[in-house]
Tab-separated table of C-alpha atoms in Angstrom:
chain	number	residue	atom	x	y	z
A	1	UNK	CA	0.000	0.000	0.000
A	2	UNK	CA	2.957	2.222	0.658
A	3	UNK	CA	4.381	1.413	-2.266
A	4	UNK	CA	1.495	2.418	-4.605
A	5	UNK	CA	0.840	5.633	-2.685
A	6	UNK	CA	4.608	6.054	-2.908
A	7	UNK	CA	4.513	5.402	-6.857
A	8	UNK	CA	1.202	7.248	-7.753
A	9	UNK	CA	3.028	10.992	-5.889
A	10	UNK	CA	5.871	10.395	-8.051
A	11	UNK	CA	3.794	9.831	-11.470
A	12	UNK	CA	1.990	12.897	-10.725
A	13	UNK	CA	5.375	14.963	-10.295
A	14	UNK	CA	6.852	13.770	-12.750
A	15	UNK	CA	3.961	14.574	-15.022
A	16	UNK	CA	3.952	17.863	-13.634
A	17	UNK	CA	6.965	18.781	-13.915
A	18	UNK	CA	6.541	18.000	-17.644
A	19	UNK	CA	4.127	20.153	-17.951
A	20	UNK	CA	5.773	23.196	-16.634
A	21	UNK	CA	8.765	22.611	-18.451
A	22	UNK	CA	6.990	22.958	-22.279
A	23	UNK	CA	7.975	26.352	-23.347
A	24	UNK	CA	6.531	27.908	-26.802
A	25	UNK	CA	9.815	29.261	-28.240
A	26	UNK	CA	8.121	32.408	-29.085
A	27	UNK	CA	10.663	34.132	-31.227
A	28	UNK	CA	8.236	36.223	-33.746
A	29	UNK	CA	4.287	37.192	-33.649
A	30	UNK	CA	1.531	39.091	-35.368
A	31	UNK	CA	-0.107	40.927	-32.755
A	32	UNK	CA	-3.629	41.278	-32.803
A	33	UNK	CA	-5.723	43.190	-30.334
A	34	UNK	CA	-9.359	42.444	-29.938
A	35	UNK	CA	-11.445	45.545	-29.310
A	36	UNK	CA	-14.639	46.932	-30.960
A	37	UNK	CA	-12.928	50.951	-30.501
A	38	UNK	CA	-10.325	51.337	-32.815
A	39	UNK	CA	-8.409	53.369	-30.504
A	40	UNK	CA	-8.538	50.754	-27.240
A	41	UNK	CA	-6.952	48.006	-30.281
A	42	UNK	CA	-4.245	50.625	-31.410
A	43	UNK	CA	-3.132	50.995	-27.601
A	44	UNK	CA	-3.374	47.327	-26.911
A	45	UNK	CA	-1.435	46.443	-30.412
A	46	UNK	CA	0.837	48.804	-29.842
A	47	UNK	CA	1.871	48.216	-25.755
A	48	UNK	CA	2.692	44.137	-26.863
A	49	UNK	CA	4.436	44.706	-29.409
A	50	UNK	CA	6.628	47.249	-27.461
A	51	UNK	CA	6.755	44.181	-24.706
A	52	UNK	CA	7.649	41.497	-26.748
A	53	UNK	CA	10.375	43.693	-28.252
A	54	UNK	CA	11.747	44.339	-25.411
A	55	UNK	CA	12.019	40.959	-24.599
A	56	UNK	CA	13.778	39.744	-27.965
A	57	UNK	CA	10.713	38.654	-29.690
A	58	UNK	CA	10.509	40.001	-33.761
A	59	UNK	CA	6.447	41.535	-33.510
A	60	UNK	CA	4.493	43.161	-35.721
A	61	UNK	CA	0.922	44.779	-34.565
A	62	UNK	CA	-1.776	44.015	-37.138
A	63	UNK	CA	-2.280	47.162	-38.093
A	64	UNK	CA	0.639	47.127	-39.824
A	65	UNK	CA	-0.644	44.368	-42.000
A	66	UNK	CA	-4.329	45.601	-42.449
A	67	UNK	CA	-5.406	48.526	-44.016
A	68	UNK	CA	-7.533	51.129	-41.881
A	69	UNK	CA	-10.685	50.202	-40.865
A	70	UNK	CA	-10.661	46.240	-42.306
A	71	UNK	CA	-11.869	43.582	-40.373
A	72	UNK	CA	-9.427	41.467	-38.254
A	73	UNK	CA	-11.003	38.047	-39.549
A	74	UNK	CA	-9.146	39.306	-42.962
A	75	UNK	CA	-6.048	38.120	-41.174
A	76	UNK	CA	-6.915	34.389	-41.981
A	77	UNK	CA	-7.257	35.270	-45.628
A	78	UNK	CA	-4.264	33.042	-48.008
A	79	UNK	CA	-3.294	35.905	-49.372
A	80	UNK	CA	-2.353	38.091	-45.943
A	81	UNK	CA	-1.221	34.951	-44.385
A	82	UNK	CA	1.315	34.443	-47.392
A	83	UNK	CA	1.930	38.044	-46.833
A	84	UNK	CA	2.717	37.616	-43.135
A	85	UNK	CA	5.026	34.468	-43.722
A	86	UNK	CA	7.035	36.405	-46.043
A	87	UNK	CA	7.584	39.201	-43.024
A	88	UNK	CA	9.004	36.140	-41.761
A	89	UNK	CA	6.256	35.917	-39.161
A	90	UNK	CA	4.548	32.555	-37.950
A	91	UNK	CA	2.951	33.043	-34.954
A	92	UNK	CA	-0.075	34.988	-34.243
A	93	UNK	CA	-0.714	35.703	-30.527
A	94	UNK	CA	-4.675	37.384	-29.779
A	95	UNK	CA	-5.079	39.106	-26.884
A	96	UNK	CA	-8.564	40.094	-26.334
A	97	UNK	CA	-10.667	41.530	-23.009
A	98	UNK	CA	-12.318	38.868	-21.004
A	99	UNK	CA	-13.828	41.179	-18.343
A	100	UNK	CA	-13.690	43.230	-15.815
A	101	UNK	CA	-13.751	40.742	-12.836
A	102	UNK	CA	-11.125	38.877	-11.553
A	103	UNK	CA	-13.247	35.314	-11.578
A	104	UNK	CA	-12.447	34.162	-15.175
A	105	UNK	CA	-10.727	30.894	-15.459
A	106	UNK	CA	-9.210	30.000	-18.971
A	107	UNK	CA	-11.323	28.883	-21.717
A	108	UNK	CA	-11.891	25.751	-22.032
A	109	UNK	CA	-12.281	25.872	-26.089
A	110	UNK	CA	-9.339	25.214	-28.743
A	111	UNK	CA	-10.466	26.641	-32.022
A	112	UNK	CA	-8.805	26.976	-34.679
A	113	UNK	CA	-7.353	30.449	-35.600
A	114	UNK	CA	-10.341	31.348	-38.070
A	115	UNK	CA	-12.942	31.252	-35.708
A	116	UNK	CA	-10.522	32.533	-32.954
A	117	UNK	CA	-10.629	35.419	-34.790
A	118	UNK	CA	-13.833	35.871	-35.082
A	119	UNK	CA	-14.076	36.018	-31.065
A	120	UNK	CA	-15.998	39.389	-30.298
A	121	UNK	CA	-15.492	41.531	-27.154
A	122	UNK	CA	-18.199	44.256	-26.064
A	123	UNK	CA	-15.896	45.734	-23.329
A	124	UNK	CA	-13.991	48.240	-23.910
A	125	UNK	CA	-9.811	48.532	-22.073
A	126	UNK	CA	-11.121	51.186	-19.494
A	127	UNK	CA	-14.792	51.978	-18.421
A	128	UNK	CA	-14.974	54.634	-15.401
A	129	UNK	CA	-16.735	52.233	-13.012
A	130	UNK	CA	-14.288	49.293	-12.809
A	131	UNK	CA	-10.855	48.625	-10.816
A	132	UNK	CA	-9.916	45.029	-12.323
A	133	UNK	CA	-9.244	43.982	-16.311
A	134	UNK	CA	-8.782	40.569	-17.428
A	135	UNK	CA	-7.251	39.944	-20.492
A	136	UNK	CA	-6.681	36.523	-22.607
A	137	UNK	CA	-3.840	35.893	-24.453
A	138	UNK	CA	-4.466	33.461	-27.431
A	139	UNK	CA	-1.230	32.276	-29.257
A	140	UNK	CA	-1.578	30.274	-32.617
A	141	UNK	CA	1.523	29.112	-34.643
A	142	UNK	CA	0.223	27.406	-38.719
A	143	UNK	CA	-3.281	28.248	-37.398
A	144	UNK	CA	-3.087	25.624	-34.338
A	145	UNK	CA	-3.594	26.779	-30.931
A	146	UNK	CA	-0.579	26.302	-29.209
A	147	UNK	CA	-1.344	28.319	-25.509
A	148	UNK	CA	-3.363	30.589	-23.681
A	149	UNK	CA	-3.238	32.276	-20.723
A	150	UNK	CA	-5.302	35.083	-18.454
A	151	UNK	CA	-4.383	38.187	-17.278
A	152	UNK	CA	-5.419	39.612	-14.581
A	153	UNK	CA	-4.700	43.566	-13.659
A	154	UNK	CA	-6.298	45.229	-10.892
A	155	UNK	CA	-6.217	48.679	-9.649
A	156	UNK	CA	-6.835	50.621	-12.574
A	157	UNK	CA	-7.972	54.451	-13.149
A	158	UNK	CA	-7.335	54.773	-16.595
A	159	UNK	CA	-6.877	53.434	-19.942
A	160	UNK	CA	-2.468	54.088	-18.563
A	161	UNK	CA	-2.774	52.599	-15.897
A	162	UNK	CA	-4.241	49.088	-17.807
A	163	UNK	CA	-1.717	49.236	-20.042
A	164	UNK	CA	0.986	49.683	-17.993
A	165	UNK	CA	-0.346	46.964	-15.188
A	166	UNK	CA	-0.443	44.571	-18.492
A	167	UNK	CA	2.895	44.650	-18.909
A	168	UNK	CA	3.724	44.361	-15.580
A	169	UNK	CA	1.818	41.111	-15.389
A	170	UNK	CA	2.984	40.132	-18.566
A	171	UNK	CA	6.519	40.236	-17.890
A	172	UNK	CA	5.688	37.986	-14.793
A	173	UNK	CA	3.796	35.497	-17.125
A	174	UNK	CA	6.455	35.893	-20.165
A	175	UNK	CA	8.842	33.439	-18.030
A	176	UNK	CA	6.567	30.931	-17.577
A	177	UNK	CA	5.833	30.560	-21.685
């Protein structure tokens, strides 16, 4: 009885430690923000694309690859993704805004890219009446999911102040992919 107790901890550890240990390899992305205001995607484009930058990563923000005012679900078009590929660019990571409560747990779907894409938001990265944001971070590499992850920032006052709590939290989170 020990013996099986014994053997069934160390299975689980060693499948855990596994699990931890799978990294991404994230060395280029498409950034795409998901936001109905043109100006909350812009921000959120722009501030992780500055982050993954900064932390060696080749990325592009989508609006660098759309024209104004085109819809994001363009992006999974043949001819933008041969466009992309040729930037040298194979990963896509999404980053959308789940809330503004600190509850969410991940989602439990695994679409493909496509209808990733499609994913709609009605909140917008700052409303007056709210101190948390959650985000979710999609990341898709030849139009597979391949992780996601939630962000959670608290104490906000502004559209700043979410911005710059996201990459706070993000460069917390960044090890762990």
């Amino acid at each position: 009885m020990k013996y099986s107790v014994l053997l069934a901890f160390v299975l689980f550890l060693g499948t855990s430690f596994a699990q931890k240990g799978k990294s991404i390899n994230l060395t280029n992305a498409l950034v795409v923000g998901q936001c109905d205001k043109e100006n909350d995607r812009y921000s959120l484009e722009v501030a992780l694309t500055e982050f993954l930058t900064e932390q060696g990563v080749k990325a592009v923000p989508s609006l660098n690859v759309l024209k104004q005012g085109a819809d994001i679900e363009a992006l999974a078009s043949d001819s933008l993704m041969k466009v992309v590929k040729a930037k040298g660019i194979d990963t896509y990571v999404l980053c959308n805004i789940r809330g503004y409560d600190r509850r969410f747990k991940e989602t439990e779907k695994h679409d493909d890219f496509k209808t990733a894409l499609g994913y709609g938001t009605l909140f917008a990265l700052y409303r007056a009446e709210v101190v948390s944001v959650t985000f979710e971070i999609f990341v898709y590499r030849d139009g597979q999911l391949v992780m996601t992850d939630l962000i959670k920032c608290g104490n906000v006052s502004s559209s700043e102040t979410v911005i710059k709590r996201l990459k706070k939290k993000l460069k917390r989170k960044f090890k762990k992919w």
